[in-house]
PDB file of C-alpha atoms in Angstrom:
ATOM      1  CA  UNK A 587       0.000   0.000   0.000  1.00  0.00           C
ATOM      2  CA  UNK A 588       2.960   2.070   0.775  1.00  0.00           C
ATOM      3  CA  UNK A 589       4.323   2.059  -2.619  1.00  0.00           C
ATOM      4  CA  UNK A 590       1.213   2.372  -4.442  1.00  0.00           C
ATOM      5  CA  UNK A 591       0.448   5.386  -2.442  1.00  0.00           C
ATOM      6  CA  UNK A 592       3.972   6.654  -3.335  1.00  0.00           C
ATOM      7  CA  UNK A 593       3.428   6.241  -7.112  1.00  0.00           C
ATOM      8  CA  UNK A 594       0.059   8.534  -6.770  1.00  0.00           C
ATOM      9  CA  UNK A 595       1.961  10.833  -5.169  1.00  0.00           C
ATOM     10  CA  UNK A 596       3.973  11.367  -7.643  1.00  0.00           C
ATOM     11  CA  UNK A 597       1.046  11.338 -10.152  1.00  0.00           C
ATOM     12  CA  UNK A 598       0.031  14.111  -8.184  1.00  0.00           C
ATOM     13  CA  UNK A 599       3.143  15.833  -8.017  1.00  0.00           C
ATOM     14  CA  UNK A 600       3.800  15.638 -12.128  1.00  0.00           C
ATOM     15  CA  UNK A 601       0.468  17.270 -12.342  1.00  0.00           C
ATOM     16  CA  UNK A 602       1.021  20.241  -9.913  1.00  0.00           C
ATOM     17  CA  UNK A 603       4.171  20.451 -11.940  1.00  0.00           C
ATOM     18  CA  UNK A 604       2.369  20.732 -15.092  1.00  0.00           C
ATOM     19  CA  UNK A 605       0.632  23.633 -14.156  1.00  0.00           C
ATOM     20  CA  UNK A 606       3.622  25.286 -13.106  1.00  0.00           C
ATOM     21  CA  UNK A 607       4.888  24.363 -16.694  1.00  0.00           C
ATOM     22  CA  UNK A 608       1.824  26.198 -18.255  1.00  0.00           C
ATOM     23  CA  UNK A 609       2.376  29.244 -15.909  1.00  0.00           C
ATOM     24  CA  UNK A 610       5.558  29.805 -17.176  1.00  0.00           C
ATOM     25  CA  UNK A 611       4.503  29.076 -20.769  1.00  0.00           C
ATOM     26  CA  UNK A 612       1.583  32.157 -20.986  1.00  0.00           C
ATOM     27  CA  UNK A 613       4.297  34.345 -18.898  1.00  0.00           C
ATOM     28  CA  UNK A 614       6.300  34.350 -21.694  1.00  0.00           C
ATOM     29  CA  UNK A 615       3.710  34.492 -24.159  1.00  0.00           C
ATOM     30  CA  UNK A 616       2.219  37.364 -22.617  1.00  0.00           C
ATOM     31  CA  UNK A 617       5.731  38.683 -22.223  1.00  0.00           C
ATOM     32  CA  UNK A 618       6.572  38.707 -25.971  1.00  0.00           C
ATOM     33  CA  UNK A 619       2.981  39.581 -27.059  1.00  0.00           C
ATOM     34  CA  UNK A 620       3.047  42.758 -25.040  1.00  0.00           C
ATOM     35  CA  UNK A 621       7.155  43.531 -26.787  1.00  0.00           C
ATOM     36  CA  UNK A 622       5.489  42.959 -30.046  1.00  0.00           C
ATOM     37  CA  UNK A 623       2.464  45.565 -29.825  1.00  0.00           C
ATOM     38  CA  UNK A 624       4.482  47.906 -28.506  1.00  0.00           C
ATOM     39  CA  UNK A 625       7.345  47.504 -31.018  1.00  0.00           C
ATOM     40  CA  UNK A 626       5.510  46.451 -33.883  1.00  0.00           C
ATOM     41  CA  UNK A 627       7.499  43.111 -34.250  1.00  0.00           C
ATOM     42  CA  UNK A 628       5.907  40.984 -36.656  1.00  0.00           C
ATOM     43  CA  UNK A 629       8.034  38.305 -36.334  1.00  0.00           C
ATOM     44  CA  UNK A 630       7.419  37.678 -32.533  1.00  0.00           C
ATOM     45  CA  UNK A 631       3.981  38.293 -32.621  1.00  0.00           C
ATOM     46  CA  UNK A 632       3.942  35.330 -34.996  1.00  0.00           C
ATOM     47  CA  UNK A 633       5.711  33.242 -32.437  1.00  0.00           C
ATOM     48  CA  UNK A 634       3.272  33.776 -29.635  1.00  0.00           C
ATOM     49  CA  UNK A 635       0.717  33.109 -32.157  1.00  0.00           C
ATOM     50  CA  UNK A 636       2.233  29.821 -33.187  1.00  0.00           C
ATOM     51  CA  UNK A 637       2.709  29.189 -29.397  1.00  0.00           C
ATOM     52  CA  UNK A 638      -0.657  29.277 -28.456  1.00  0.00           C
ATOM     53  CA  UNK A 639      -1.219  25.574 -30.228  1.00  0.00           C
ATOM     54  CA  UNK A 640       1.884  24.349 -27.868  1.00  0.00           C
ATOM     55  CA  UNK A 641       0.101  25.624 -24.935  1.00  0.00           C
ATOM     56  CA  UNK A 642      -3.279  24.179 -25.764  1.00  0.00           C
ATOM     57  CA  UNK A 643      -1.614  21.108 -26.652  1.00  0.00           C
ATOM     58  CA  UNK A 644      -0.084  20.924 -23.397  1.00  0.00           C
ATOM     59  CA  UNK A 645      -2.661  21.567 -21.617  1.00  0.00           C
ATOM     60  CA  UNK A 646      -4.582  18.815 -23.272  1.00  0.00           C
ATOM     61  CA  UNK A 647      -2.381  16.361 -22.518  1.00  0.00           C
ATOM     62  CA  UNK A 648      -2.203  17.250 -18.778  1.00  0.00           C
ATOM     63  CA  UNK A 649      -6.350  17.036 -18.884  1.00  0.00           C
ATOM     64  CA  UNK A 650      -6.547  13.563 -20.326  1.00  0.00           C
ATOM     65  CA  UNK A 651      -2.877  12.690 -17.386  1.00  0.00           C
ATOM     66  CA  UNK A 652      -5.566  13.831 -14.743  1.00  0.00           C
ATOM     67  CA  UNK A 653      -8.640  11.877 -16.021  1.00  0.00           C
ATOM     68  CA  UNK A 654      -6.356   8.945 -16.186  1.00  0.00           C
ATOM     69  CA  UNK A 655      -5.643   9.263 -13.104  1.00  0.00           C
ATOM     70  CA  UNK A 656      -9.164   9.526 -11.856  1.00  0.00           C
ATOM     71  CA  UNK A 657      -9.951   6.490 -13.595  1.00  0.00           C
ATOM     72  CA  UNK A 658      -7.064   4.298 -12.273  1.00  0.00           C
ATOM     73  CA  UNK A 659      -6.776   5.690  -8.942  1.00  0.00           C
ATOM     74  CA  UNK A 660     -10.801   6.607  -7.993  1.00  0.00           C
ATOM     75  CA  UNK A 661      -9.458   9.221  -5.403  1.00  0.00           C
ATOM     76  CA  UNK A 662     -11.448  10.472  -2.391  1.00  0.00           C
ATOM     77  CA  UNK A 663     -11.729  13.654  -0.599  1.00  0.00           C
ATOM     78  CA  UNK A 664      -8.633  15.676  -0.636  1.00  0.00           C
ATOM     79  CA  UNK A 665      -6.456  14.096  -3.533  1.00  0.00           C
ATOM     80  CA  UNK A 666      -9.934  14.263  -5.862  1.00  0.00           C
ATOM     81  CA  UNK A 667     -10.521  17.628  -4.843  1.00  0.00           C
ATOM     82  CA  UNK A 668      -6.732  18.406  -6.234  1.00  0.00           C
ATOM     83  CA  UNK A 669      -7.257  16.387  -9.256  1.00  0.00           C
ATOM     84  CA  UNK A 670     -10.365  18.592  -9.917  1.00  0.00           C
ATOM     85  CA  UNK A 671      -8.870  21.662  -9.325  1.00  0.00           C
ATOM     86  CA  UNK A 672      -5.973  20.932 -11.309  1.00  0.00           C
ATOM     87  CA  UNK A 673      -8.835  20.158 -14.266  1.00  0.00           C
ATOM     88  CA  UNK A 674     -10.236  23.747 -13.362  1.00  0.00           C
ATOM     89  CA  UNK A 675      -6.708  25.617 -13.375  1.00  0.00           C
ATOM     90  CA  UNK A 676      -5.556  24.088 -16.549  1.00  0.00           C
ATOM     91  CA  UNK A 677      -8.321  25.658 -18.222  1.00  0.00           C
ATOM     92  CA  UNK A 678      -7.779  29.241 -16.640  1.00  0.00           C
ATOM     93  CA  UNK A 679      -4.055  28.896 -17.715  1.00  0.00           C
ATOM     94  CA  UNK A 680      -4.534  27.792 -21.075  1.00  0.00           C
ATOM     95  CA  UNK A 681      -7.237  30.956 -21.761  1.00  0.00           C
ATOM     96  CA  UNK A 682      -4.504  33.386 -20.576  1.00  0.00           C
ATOM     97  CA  UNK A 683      -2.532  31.536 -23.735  1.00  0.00           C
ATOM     98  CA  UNK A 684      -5.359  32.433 -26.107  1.00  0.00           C
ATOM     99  CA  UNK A 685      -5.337  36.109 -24.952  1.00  0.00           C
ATOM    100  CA  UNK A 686      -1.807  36.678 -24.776  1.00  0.00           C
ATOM    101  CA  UNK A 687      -2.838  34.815 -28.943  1.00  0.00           C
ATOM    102  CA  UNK A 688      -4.971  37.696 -29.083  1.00  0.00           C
ATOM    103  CA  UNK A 689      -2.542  40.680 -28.076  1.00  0.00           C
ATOM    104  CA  UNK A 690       0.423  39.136 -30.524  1.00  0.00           C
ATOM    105  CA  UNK A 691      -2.755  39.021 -33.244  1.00  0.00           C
ATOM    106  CA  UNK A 692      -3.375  43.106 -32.802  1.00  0.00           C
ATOM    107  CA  UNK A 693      -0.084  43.504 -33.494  1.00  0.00           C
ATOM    108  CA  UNK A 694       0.332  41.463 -36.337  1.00  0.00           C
ATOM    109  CA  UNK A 695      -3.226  42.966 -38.181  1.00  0.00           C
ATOM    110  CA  UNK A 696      -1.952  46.361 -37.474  1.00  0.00           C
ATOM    111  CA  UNK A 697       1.298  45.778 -38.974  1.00  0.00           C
ATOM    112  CA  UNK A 698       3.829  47.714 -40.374  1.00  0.00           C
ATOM    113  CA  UNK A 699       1.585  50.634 -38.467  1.00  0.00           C
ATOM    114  CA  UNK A 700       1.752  51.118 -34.426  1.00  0.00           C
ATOM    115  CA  UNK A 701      -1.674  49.693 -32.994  1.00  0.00           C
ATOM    116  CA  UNK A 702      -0.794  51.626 -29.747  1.00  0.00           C
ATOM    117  CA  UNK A 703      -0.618  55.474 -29.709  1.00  0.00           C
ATOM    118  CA  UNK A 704       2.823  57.137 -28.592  1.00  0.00           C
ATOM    119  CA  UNK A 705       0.618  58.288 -25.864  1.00  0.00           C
ATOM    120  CA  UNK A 706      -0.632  55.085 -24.660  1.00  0.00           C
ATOM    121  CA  UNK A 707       2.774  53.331 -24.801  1.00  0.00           C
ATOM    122  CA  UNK A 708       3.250  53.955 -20.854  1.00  0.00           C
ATOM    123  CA  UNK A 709       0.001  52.396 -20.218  1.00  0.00           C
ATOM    124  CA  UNK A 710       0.117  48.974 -22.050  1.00  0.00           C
ATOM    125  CA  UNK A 711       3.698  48.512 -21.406  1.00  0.00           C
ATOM    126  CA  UNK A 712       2.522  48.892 -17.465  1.00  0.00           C
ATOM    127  CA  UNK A 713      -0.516  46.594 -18.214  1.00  0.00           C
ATOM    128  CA  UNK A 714       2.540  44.067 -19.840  1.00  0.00           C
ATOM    129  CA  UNK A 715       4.586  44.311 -16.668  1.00  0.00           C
ATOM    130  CA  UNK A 716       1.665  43.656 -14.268  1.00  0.00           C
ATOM    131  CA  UNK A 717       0.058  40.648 -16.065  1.00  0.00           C
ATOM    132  CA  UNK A 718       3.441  39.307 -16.095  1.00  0.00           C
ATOM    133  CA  UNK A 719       4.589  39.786 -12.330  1.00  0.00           C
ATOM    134  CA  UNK A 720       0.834  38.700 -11.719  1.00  0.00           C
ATOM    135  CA  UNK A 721       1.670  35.389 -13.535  1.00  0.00           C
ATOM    136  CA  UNK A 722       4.709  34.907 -12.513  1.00  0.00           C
ATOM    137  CA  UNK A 723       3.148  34.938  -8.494  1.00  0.00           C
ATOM    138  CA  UNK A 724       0.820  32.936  -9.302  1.00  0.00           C
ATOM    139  CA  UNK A 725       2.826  29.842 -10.018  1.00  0.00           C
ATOM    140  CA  UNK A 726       4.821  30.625  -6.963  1.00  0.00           C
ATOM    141  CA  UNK A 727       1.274  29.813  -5.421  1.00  0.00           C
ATOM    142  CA  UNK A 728       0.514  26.495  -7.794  1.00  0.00           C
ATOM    143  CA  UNK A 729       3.714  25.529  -6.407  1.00  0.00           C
ATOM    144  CA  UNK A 730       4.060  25.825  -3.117  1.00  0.00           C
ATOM    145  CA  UNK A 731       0.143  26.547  -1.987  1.00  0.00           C
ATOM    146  CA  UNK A 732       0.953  29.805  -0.268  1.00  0.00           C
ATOM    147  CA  UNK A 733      -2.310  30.878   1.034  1.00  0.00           C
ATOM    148  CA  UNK A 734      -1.250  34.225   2.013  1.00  0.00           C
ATOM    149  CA  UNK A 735       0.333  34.906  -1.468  1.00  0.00           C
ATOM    150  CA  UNK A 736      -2.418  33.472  -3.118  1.00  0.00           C
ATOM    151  CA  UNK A 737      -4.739  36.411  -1.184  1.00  0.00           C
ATOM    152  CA  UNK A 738      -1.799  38.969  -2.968  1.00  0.00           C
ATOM    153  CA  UNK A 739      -2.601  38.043  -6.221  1.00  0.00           C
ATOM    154  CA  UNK A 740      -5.954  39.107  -5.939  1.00  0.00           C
ATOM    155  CA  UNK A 741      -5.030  42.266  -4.448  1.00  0.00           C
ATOM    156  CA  UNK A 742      -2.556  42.672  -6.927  1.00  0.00           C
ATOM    157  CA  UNK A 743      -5.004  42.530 -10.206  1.00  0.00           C
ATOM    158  CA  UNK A 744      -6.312  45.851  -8.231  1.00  0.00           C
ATOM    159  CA  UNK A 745      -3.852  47.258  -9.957  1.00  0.00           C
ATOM    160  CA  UNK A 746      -4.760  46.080 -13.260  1.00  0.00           C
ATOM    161  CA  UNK A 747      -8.187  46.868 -12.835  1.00  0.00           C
ATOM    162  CA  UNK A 748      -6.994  50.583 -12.269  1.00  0.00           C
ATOM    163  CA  UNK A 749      -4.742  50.267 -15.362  1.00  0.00           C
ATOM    164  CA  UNK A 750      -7.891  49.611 -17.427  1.00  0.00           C
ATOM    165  CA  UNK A 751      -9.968  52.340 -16.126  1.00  0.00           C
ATOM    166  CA  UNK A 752      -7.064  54.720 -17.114  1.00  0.00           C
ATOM    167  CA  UNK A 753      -6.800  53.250 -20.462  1.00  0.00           C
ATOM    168  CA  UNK A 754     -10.910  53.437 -21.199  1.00  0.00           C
ATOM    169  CA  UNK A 755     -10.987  56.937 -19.773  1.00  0.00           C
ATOM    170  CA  UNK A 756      -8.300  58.380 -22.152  1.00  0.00           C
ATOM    171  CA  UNK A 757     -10.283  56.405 -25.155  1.00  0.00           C
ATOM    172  CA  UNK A 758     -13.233  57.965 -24.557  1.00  0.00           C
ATOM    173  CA  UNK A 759     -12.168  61.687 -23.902  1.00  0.00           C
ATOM    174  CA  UNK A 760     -13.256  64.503 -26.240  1.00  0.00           C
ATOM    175  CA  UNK A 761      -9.768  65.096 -27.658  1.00  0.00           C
ATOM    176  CA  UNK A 762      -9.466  61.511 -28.771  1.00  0.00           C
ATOM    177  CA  UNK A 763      -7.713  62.051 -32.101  1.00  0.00           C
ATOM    178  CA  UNK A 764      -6.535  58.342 -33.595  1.00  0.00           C
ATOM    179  CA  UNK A 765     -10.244  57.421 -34.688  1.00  0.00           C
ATOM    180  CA  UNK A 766     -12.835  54.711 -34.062  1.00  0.00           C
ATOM    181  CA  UNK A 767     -10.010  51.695 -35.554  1.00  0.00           C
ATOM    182  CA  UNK A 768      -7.955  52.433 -33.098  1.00  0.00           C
ATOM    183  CA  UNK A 769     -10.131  52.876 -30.285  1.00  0.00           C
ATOM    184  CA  UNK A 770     -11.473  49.747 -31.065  1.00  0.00           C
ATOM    185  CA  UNK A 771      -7.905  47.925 -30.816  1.00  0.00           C
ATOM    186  CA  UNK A 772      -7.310  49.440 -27.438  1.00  0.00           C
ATOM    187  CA  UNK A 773     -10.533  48.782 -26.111  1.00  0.00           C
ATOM    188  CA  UNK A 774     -10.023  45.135 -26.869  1.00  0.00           C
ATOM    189  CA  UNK A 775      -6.570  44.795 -25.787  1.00  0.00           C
ATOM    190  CA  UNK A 776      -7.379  46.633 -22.599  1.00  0.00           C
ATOM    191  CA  UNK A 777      -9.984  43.559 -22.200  1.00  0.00           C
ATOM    192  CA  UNK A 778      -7.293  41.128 -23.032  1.00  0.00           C
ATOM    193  CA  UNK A 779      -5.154  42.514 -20.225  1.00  0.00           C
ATOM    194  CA  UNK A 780      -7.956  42.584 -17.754  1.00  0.00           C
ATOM    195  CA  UNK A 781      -9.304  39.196 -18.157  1.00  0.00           C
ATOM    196  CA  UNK A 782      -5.779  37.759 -18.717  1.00  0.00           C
ATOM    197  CA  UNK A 783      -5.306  38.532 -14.897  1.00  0.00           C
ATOM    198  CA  UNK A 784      -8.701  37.732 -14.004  1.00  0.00           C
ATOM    199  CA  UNK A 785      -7.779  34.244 -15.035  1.00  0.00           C
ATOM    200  CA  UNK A 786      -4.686  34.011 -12.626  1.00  0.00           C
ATOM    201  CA  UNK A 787      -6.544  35.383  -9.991  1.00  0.00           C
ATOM    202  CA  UNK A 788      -9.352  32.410 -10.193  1.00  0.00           C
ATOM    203  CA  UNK A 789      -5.979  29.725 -10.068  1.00  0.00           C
ATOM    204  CA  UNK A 790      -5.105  31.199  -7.238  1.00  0.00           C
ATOM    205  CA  UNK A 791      -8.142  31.548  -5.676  1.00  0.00           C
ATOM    206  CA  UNK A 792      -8.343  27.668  -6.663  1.00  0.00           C
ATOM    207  CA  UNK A 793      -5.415  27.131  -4.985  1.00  0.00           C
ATOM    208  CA  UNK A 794      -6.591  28.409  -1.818  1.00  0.00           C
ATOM    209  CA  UNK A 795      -9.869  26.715  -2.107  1.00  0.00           C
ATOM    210  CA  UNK A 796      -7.338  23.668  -2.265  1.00  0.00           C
ATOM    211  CA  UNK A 797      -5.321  23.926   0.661  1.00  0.00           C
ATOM    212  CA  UNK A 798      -8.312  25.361   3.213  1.00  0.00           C
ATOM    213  CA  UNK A 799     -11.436  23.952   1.418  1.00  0.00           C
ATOM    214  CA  UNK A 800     -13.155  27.473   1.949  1.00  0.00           C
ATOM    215  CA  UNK A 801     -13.188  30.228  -0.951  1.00  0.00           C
ATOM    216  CA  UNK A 802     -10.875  33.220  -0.177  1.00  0.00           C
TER     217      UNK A 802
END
């Protein structure tokens, strides 16, 4: 009994690593999708396009690895409850692929031209930098189900959500001079940002759930 509980464990374990796997994957996704709106780089943009069928792919394959496990194992109580959250997470994580997808896909429609406004700059590039640090916490949290840093993340989108409200106010001023096109890129890539981080806040909030069995 011993060793077969062993070998789940380390079913388990491969799976929590997964996730920290696809963490890191839409970090960098997000990372280079946010460098290639800003800089107009076609060429990257098309690599965190094609990178978006990696993640899904991966994240696929860790699905089916959990429902595997399920089947073979029939866990109870606490290990199901991870195996289901796990199944829950991987599908937050592989969204924040598709929209980091969506950011590199501005850029590349927009292309040769700048779908971000000299003025604006300061604002995505902040929007980049937060989704990424917000990321980047949150496997720190699918890794080592920090409770307390799990309650940061949330607080931590906060400043996201102010982010956005900046962005939407300055696209909807009077003065607005760069026309309805372009206020229609920025509106969606301000969405892109803002649901991107949603999405890492419900893993952590999962992971939470995980380790106290209440909801933060």
């Amino acid at each position: 009994m011993a060793l077969i509980r062993s070998v789940f464990q380390d079913e388990l374990d491969n799976v929590s690593q997964s996730l920290v796997d696809l963490t890191a994957m839409v970090s960098t996704s997000m990372t280079k999708a946010t460098t290639a709106i800003l800089s107009c780089d076609l060429k990257l943009a098309e690599e965190v396009i094609a990178t978006d069928v990696k993640i899904d792919d991966y994240q696929h394959e860790t699905d089916s690895r959990i429902i595997d496990i399920i089947a073979r194992q029939q866990p109870v109580a606490s290990d199901l409850r991870a195996l289901v959250t796990a199944l829950r997470m991987g599908s937050d994580l592989e969204r924040m692929g598709d929209l980091a997808h969506h950011v590199a896909k501005v850029a590349r429609l927009r292309h040769p031209n700048a779908a971000v406004p000299p003025e604006l700059v300061s604002i995505i590039q902040a929007m980049g930098v937060t989704a990424v640090a917000i990321t980047e916490k949150t496997g720190v949290v699918v890794a080592t189900r920090n409770t307390q840093m799990a309650l940061e993340v949330e607080r931590d989108d906060d400043v996201m959500d102010d982010l956005h409200r900046k962005l939407i106010a300055v696209l909807i001023e009077p003065t607005w001079k760069h026309g309805i096109e372009t206020a229609i890129d920025l509106t969606l890539l301000g969405r892109y940002y803002e649901r991107y981080a949603d999405h890492a806040v419900s893993v952590a909030r999962r992971v939470y759930f995980l380790v106290t069995g209440t909801y933060a």
